[in-house]
CSV table of C-alpha atoms in Angstrom, one decimal:
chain,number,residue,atom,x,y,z
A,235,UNK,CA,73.4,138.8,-259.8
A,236,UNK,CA,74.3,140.9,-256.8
A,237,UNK,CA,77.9,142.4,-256.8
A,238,UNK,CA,79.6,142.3,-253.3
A,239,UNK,CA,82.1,144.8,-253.8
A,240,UNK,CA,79.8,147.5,-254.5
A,241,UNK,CA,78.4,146.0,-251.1
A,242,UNK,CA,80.8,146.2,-249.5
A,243,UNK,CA,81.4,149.8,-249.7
A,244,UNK,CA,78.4,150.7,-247.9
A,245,UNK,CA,78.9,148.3,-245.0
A,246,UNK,CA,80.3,149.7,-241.4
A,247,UNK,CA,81.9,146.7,-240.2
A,248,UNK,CA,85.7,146.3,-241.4
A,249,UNK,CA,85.0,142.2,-240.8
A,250,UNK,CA,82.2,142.4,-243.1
A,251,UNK,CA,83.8,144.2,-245.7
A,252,UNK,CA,86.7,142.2,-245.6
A,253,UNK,CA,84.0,139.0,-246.3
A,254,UNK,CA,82.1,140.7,-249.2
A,255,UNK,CA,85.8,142.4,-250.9
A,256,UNK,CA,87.1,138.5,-251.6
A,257,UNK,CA,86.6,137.6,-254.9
A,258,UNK,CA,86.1,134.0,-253.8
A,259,UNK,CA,82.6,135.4,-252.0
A,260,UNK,CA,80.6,135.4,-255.5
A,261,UNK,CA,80.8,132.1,-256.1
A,262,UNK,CA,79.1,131.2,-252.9
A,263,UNK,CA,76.6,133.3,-252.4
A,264,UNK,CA,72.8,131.8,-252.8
A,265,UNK,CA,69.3,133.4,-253.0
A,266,UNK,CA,67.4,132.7,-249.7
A,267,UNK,CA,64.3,133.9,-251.3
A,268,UNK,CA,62.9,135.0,-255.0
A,269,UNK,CA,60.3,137.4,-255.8
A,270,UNK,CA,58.6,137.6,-259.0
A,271,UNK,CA,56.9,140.1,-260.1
A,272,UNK,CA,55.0,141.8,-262.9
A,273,UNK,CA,55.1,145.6,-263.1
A,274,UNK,CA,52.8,147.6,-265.2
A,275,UNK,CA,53.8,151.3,-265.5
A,276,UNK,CA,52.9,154.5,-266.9
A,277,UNK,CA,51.8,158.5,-266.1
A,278,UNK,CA,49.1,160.1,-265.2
A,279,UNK,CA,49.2,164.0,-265.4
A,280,UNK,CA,47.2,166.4,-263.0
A,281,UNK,CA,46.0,169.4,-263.5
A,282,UNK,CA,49.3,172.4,-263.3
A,283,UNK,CA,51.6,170.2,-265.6
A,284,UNK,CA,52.0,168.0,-261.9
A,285,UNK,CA,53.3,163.9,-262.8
A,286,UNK,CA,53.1,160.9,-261.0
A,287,UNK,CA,54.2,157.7,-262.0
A,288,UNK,CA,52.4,154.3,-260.7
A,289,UNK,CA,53.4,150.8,-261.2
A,290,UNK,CA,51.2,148.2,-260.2
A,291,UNK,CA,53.1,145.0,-259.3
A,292,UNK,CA,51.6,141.4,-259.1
A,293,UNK,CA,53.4,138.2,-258.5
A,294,UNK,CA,54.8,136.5,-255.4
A,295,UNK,CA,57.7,136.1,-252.6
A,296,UNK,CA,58.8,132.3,-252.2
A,297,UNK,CA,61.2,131.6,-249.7
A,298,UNK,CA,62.0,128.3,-247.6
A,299,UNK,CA,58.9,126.7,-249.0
A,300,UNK,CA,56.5,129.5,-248.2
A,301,UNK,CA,54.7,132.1,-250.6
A,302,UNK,CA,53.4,135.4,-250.3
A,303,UNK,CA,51.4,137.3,-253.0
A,304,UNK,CA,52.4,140.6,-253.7
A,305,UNK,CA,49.7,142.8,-255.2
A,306,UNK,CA,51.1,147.1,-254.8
A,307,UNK,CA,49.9,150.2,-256.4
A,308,UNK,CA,53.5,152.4,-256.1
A,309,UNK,CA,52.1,156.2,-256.7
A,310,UNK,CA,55.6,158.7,-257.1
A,311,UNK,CA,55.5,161.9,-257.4
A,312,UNK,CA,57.7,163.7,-260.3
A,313,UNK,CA,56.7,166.8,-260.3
A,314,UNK,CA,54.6,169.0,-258.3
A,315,UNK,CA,53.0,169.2,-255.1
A,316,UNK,CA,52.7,166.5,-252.9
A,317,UNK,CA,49.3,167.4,-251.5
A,318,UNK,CA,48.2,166.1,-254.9
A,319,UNK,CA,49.7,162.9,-255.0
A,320,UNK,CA,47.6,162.0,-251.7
A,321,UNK,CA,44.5,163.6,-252.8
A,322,UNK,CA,44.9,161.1,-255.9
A,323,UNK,CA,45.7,157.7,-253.5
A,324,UNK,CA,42.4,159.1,-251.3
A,325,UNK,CA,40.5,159.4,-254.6
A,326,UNK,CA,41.7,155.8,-256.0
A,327,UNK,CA,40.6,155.2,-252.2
A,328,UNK,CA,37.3,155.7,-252.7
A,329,UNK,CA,36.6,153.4,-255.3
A,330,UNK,CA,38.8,150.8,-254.1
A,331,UNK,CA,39.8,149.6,-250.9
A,332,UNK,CA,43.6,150.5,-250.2
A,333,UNK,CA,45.5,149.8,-247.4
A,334,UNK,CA,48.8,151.3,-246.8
A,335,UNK,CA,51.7,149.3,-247.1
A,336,UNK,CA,55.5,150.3,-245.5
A,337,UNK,CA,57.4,147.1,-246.2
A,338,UNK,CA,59.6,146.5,-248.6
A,339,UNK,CA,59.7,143.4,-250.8
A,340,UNK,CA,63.0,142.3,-249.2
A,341,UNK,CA,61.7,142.7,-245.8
A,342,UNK,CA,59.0,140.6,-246.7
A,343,UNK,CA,60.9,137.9,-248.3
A,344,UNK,CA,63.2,137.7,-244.7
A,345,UNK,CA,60.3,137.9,-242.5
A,346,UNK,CA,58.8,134.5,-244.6
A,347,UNK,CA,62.0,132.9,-243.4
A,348,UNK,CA,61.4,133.8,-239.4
A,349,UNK,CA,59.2,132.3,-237.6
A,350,UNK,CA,58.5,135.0,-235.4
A,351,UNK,CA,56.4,139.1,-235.0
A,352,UNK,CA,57.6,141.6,-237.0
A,353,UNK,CA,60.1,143.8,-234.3
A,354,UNK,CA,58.6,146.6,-232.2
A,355,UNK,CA,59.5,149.8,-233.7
A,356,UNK,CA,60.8,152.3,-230.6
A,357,UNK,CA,60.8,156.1,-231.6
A,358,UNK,CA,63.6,157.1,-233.8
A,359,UNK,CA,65.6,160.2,-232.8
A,360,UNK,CA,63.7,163.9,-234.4
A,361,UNK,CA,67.5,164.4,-236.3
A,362,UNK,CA,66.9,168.4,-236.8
A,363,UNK,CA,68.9,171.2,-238.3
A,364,UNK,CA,70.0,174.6,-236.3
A,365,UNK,CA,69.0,177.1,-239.2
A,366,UNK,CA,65.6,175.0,-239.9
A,367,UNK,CA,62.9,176.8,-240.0
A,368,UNK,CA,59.7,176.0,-237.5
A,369,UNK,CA,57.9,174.9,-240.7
A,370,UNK,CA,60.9,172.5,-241.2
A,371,UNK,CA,61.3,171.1,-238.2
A,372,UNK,CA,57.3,170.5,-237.3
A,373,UNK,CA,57.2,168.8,-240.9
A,374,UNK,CA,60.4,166.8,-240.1
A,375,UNK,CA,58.9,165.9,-236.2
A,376,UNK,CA,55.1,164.8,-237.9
A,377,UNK,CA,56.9,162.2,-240.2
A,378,UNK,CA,58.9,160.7,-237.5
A,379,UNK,CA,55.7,160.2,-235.3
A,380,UNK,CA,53.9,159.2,-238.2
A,381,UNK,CA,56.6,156.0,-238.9
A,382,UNK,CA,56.3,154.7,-235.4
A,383,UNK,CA,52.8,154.4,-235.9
A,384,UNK,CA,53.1,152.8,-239.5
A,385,UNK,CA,56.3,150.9,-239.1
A,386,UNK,CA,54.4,148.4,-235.7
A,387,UNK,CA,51.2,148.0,-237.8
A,388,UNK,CA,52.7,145.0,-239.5
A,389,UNK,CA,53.2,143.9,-236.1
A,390,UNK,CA,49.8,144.8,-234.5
A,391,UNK,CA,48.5,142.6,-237.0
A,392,UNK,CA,49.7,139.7,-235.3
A,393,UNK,CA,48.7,140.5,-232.2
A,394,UNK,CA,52.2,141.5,-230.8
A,395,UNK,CA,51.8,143.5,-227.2
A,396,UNK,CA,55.1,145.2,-227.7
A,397,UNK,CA,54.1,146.4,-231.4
A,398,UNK,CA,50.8,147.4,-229.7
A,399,UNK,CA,52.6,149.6,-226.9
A,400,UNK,CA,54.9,150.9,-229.7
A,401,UNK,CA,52.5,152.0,-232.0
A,402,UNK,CA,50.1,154.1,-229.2
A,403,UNK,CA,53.5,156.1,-228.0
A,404,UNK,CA,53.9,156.9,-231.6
A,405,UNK,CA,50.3,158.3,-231.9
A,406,UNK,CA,50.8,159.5,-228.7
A,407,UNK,CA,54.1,161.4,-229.5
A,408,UNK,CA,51.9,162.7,-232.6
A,409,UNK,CA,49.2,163.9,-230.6
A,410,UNK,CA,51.3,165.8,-228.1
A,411,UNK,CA,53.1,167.4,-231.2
A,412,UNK,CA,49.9,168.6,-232.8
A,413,UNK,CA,48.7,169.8,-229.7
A,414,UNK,CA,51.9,172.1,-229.2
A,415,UNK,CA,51.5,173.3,-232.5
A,416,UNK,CA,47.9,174.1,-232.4
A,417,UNK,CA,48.1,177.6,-232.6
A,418,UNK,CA,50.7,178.1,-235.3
A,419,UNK,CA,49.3,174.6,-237.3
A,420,UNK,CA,45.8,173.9,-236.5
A,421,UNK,CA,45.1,170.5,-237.2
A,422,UNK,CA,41.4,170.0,-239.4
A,423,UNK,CA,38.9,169.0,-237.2
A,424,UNK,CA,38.4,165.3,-239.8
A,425,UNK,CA,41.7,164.7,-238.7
A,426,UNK,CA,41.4,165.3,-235.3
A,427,UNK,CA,38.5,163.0,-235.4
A,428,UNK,CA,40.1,160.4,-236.4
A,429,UNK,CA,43.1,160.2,-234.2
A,430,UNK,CA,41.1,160.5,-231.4
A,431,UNK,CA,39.2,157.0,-232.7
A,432,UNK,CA,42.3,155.9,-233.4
A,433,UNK,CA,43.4,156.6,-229.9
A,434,UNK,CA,39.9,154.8,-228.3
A,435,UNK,CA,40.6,151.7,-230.8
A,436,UNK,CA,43.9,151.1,-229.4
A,437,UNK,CA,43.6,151.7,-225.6
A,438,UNK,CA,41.2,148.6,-224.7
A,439,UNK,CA,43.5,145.9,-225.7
A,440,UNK,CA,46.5,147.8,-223.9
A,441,UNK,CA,45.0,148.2,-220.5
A,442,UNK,CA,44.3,144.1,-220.3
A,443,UNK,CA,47.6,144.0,-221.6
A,444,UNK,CA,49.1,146.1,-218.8
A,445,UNK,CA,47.1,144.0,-216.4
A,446,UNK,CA,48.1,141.2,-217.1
A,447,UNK,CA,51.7,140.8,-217.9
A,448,UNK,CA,52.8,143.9,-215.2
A,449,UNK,CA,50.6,144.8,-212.4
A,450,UNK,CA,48.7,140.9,-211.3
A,451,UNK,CA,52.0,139.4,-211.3
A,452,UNK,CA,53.4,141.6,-209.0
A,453,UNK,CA,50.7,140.7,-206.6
A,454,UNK,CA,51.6,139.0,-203.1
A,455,UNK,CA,49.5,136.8,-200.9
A,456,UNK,CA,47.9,134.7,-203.4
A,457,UNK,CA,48.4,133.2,-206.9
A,458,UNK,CA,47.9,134.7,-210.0
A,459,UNK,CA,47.9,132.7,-212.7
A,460,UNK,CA,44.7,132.0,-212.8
A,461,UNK,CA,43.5,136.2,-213.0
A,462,UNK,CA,46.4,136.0,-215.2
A,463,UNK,CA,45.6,133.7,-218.1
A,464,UNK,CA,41.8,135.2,-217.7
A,465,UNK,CA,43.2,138.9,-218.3
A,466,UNK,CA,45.0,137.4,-221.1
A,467,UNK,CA,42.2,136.1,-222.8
A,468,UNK,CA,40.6,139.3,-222.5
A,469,UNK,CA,43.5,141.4,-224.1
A,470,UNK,CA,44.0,138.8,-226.9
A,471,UNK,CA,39.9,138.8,-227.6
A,472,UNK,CA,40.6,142.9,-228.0
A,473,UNK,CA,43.3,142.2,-230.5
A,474,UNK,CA,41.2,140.3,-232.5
A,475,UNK,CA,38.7,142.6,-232.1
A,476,UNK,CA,41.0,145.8,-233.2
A,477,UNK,CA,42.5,143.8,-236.2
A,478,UNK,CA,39.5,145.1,-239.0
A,479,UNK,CA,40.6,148.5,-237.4
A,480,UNK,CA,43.6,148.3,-239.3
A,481,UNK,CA,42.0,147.0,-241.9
A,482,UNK,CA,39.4,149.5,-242.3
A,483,UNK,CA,39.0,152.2,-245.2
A,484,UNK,CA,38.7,155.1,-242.4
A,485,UNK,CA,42.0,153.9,-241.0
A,486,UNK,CA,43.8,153.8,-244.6
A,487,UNK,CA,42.1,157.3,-245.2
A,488,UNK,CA,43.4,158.8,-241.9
A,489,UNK,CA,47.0,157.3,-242.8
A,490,UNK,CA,46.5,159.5,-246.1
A,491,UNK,CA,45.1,161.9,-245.0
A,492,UNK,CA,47.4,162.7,-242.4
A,493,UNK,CA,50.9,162.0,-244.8
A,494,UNK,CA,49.3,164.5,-246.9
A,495,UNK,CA,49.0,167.1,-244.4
A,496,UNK,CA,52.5,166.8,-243.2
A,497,UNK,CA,54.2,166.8,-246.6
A,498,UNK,CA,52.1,168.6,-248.7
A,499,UNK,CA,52.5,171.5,-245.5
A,500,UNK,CA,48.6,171.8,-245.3
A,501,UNK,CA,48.8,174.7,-243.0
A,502,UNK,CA,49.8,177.3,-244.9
A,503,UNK,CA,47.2,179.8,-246.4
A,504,UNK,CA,46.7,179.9,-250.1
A,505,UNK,CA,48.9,183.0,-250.4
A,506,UNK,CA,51.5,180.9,-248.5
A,507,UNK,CA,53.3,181.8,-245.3
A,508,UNK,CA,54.4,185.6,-244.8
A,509,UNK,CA,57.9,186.3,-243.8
A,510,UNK,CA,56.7,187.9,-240.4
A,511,UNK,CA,54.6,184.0,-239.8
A,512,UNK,CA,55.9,181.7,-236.8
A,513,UNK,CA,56.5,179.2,-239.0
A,514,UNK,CA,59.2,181.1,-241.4
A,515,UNK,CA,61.0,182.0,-238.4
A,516,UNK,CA,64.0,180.1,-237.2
A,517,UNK,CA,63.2,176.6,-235.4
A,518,UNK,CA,65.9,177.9,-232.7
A,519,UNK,CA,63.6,180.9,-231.9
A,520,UNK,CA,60.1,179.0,-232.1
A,521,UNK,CA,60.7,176.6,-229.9
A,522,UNK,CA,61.3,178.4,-227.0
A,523,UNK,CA,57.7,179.7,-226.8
A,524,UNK,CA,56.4,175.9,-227.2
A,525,UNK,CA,58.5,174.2,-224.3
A,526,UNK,CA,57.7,177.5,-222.1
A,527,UNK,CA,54.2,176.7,-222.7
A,528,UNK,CA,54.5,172.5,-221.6
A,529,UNK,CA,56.3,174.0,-218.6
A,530,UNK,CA,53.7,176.3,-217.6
A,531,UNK,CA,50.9,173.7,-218.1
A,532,UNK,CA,52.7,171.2,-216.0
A,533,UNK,CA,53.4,173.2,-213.2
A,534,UNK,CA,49.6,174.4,-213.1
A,535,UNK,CA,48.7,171.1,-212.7
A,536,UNK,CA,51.0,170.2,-210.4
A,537,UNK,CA,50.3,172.7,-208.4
A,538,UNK,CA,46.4,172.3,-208.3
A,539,UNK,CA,46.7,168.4,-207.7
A,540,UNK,CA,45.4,166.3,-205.0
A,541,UNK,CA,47.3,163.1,-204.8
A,542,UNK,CA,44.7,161.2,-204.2
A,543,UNK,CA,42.9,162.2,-207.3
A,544,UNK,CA,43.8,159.5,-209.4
A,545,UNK,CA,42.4,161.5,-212.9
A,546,UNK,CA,44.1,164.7,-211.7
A,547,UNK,CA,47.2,162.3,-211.4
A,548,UNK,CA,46.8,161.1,-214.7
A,549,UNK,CA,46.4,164.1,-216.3
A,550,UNK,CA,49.8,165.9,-214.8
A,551,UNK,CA,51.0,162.3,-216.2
A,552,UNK,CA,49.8,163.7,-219.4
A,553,UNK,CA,51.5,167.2,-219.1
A,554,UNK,CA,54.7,165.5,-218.2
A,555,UNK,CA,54.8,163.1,-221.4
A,556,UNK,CA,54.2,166.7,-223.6
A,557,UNK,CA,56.8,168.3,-221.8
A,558,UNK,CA,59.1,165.2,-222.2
A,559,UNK,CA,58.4,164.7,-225.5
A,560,UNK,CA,58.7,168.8,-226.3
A,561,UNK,CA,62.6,168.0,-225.2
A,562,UNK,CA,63.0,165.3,-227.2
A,563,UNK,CA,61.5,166.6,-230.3
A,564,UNK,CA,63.5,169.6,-230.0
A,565,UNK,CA,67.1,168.0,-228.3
A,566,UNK,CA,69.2,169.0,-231.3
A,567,UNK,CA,68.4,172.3,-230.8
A,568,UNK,CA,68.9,172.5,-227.5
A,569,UNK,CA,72.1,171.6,-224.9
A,570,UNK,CA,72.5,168.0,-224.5
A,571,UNK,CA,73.0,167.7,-220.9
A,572,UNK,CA,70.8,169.7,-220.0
A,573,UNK,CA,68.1,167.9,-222.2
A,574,UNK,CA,69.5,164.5,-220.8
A,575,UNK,CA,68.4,165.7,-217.3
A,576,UNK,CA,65.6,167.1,-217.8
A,577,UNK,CA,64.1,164.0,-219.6
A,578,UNK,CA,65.3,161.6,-217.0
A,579,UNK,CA,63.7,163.7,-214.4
A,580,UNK,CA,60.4,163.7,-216.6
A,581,UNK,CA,61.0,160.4,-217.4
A,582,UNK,CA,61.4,159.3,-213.4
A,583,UNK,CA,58.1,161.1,-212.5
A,584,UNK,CA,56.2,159.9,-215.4
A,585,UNK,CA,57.0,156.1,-214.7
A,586,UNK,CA,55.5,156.7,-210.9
A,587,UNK,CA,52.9,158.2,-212.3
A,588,UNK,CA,52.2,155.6,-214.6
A,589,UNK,CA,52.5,152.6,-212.1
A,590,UNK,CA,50.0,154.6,-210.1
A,591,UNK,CA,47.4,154.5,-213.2
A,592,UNK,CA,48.3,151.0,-214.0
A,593,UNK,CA,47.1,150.5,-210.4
A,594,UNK,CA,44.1,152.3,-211.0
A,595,UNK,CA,43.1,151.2,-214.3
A,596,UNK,CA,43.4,147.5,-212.5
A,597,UNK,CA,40.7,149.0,-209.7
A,598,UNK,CA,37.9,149.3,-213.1
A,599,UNK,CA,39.2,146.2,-214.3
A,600,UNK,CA,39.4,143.5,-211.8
A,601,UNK,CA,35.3,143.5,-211.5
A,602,UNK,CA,34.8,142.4,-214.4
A,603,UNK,CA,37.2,139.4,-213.5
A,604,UNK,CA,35.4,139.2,-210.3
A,605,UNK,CA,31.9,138.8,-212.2
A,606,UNK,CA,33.2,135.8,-214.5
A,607,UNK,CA,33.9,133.0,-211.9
A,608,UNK,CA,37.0,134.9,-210.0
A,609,UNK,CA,35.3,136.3,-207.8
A,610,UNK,CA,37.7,135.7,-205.0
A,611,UNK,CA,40.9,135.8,-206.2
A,612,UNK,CA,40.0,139.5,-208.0
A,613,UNK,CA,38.5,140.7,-204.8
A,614,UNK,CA,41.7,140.0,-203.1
A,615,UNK,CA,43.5,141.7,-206.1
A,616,UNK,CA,41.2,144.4,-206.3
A,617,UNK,CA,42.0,145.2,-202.4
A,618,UNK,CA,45.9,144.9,-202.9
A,619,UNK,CA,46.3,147.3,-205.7
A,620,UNK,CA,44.0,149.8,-203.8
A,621,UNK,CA,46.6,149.3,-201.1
A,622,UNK,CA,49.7,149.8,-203.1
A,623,UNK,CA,48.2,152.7,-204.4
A,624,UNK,CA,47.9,154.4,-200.9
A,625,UNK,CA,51.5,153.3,-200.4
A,626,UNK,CA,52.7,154.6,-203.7
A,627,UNK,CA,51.4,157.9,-203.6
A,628,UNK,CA,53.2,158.5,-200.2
A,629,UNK,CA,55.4,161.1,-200.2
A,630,UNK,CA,54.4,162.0,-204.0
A,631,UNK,CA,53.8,165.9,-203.3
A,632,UNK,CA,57.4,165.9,-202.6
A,633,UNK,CA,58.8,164.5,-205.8
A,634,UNK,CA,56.0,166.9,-207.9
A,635,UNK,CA,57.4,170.4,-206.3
A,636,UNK,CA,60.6,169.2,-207.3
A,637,UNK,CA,59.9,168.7,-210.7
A,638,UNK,CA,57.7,172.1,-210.7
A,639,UNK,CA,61.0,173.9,-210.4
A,640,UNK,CA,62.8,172.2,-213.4
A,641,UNK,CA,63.5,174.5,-216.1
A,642,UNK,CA,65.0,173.5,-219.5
A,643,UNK,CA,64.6,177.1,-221.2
């Protein structure tokens, strides 16, 4: 039976606490779910004198006459290094088919009650230390990436745009990190592999996605609804399509793989890292080099653009996310205001970049609309977004120099 006064004490509001502190409260409370469940447990010991303790649960969730089965391999390490405890999911892997599970039985016993997706996860805030090391602080970054990406799957899986956007920026966020890092963490090449697949997986079903719920219906001169609903049947034939994705051994593998490298600290040699190493050195000091460097590579590209390029546009898109998100990652560290206006700048250019790709990607995809009995109504499209492109990228140059002279560090 619960106990609401021990509740109560780790509850915020002074209303709630209030409701949970009356003795009365007990009495009244009911069970809006039940799970049952069978838990087998015991030890396995690896080779050092390393433990990990697995339970393997079966049984079920019933709430408000629905049932879930629950069927979990918990693996915990307690003692040792965690690099072993993922070899040792990748190896149970191998023989049989995992999938990676961040849910908690409670969560899944409210979400039977709901008739509605799982919530879109949005990046948490990177919450780092000032005497971290850079070892710290890239481990602390990786995991925060890595639970974006994890914590919309449940979501993804029913086919939830939102989830779907969610999810990429984490992977995104992820990618930019590793690629800041590349010289002081190289990433394996397996793993780089496999995010970019990742990556290619997700996109499809995103740019129908785009299409149709932002850039057709802001289309004058004619109606939409028909290129609309036709776009939408695309995107929701890509979700589908990307669902056994999720589902797939190389995807639970990758989700190993890449835990392990981030908390198991993969990078350093055998003989572990030297006191003279980037990585042992203060996260303060570190970090300077790395924003320095998404600087540099976005005023390169800024400076060598054509506006009318739309690839070179997307790609100083790119180098403004990675500066963006170096901020971010790093904004304890750093002064807040001046964080807060650099972002926002970043932030101002990136979205006018990305309405200008949005436009573009629309120009690849409205002929494939055109070829499947729309043929006027996407020509018409297709000619409009070419024209709000022109129009949009007027007076562009302008708002790239200025962002060419921002300077966080």
């Amino acid at each position: 039976r619960p106990n609401p006064a021990d509740l109560a004490r780790q509850i915020k509001p002074q209303r709630l606490r209030d409701v949970l502190g009356s003795p009365a409260i007990t009495g009244q409370l009911q069970p809006v779910f039940t799970s049952t469940t069978h838990r087998t447990t015991w030890d396995i010991g690896l080779p050092g004198g390393q433990l990990v303790e697995c339970a393997l649960d079966s049984g079920s969730i019933d709430a408000g006459g629905r049932s879930v089965d629950v069927g979990e391999l918990e693996l915990e390490l307690k003692r040792g290094n965690p690099t072993r405890l993922f070899e040792l999911a990748l190896a149970l892997h191998q023989d049989i088919p995992l999938e990676v599970a961040n849910d908690s039985k409670a969560a899944r016993g409210y979400a039977l009650l709901q008739d509605e997706a799982p919530k879109p996860v949005k990046a948490a805030r990177v919450r780092l230390k000032r005497k971290m090391r850079m070892e710290d602080a890239l481990q602390e970054i990786g995991l925060n990436c890595m639970a974006q990406i994890e914590t919309n799957v449940p979501g993804v899986l029913v086919q939830s745009v939102e989830s779907l956007h969610q999810m990429r920026v984490g992977l995104r966020r992820l990618r930019a990190l590793l690629d800041m890092v590349g010289d002081l963490a190289p990433l394996p090449a397996e793993l780089k592999e496999g995010l970019d697949w990742l990556s290619g997986e997700l996109g499809a079903a995103r740019d129908w996605d785009v299409l149709a719920g932002t850039t057709l219906p802001a289309i004058r001169g004619i109606h939409t609804q028909a290129l609309q609903e036709a776009a939408k049947e695309r995107a929701r034939t890509l979700h589908k399509a990307m669902l056994p994705t999720l589902h797939s051994r190389r995807y639970t593998q990758l989700m190993l793989q890449m835990n392990g490298w981030l908390r198991g600290r993969q990078w350093r040699p055998a003989s572990g890292l030297s006191k003279d190493d980037p990585l042992a050195q203060p996260a303060l000091d570190g970090l300077v080099p790395l924003i320095r460097k998404a600087q540099r590579r976005l005023r390169k590209r800024i400076g060598a653009l054509d506006e009318q390029d739309a690839p070179a546009r997307h790609r100083v898109r790119i180098a403004a996310k990675k500066a963006r998100y170096a901020a971010e990652f790093f904004g304890d560290l750093l002064p807040a205001r001046e964080v807060k206006a650099y972002v926002k700048s970043l932030s101002a250019l990136q979205d006018r970049l990305g309405h200008l790709n949005d436009l573009a990607v629309a120009g690849k995809l409205l002929p494939v609309l055109e070829n499947s009995g729309h043929a006027h109504d996407a020509s018409f499209a297709r000619g409009y977004v070419s024209g709000a492109s022109d129009a949009s990228s007027c007076g562009l140059r302008e708002a790239l120099d200025k962002i060419a002279r921002l300077k966080l560090i």
